[in-house]
Amino acid sequence: MVTLHASPPVSAAPEPTVATCDLPIGVFDSGVGGLTVLRALRETLPHESFIYLGDTARLPYGTKSPESVVRYATQCAATLVASGIKALVIACNTAASAALPALQARYPLLPIVGVVEPGAAAALAATRSQRIAVIATEGTVRAGAYRRAIARLNPQAVVTETPCQVFVALAEEGWTQGPIVDLIIRQYLQGVFSEDPAPDTLLLGCTHFPVLSAALRAALPDPVAIVDSAQTTALAVASRLQLEDLLKSPSRPAGVVQFLATDGAARFARVGSIFLGAPLLEAAVAVVDV
Ligand code: DGL
């Protein structure tokens, strides 16, 4: 269990109860990948505070059974809920694919947003031909999460899903460019764009993949658009908070971010700064057990 707020001094007058609007938003992923979503959330909702949890001790989720992923996601959510949050963002496609209904059933009053539906919406907004290639973890592809989410929004869309699990390891290693990255990308994407007609949109269905965007761009035919779910997820969270009257007032102090990881603060900070696009110090990362 994590103590997130210092206890009040014994002699102090009782603190006024923190208004729900002022509580942070909980965000979790298997590792640093969800920081790409956190980055968009902070840009979209600069007044809000966040608690980010990376389950680095158990990464990757993408190769695990759905039962294990549901268990891990439930434990991550429970840790964040116990800290006091007003909303939860599942910034991991694998966890959202496997565990969104279970978490919604467990916390019926908590607004919970996963990244899959917003990602599907982003891909459909980008495609002109309604042909979309999704790359994701083995777990997300096995769950068929994007195929279903896209079909719900546009049954005419043609979707191919390709598991690219090694991309997670590349991203966690901070290997975002270079000859090895190029080779691996070409190996995985072989054939994905050779159909006729070929997809015109590549959806990054894993929050670890946006850091590989430049290398992916170089490997793709020119007209292919690359999209991810970060921005549309941030917008979905903003509109959900607005709907539930949970947005923090801009007159309140600026938002802060608290970083938790289940293992390896130094590594989380070093690689995480690439995903966050801002320096992240080891001292700012608390290692917790979930
Ligand atoms: N970042 C995660 C996702 O969006 C999962 C990576 C992994 O743990 O395999 O699916």
CSV table of N, CA and C in Angstrom, one decimal, residues 11 65 104 115 126 138 173 235 250 268 286:
chain,number,residue,atom,x,y,z
A,11,SER,N,-2.0,18.0,16.2
A,11,SER,CA,-2.6,19.2,16.9
A,11,SER,C,-3.4,20.1,15.9
A,65,SER,N,-1.4,-14.4,-20.4
A,65,SER,CA,-2.7,-14.9,-20.6
A,65,SER,C,-3.7,-13.8,-20.2
A,104,GLN,N,-14.7,-2.0,-14.9
A,104,GLN,CA,-15.9,-1.2,-14.8
A,104,GLN,C,-16.9,-1.8,-13.9
A,115,VAL,N,-7.8,2.8,-23.8
A,115,VAL,CA,-7.3,3.5,-25.0
A,115,VAL,C,-7.8,2.9,-26.3
A,126,ALA,N,-8.7,9.2,-39.6
A,126,ALA,CA,-7.5,9.4,-40.5
A,126,ALA,C,-7.7,8.7,-41.8
A,138,GLU,N,0.8,-9.1,-28.8
A,138,GLU,CA,0.1,-10.4,-29.0
A,138,GLU,C,-1.2,-10.5,-28.4
A,173,GLU,N,13.8,-0.6,-24.1
A,173,GLU,CA,15.2,-0.5,-24.1
A,173,GLU,C,15.7,0.9,-24.5
A,235,LEU,N,-8.7,13.5,-25.1
A,235,LEU,CA,-10.0,14.2,-25.3
A,235,LEU,C,-11.2,13.4,-24.7
A,250,PRO,N,-9.8,25.8,-13.0
A,250,PRO,CA,-8.5,26.4,-13.4
A,250,PRO,C,-8.0,27.4,-12.3
A,268,PHE,N,13.1,3.2,-15.0
A,268,PHE,CA,11.8,3.9,-15.4
A,268,PHE,C,12.1,5.3,-15.7
A,286,ALA,N,8.6,6.6,-7.2
A,286,ALA,CA,8.5,5.7,-6.0
A,286,ALA,C,8.3,4.3,-6.5
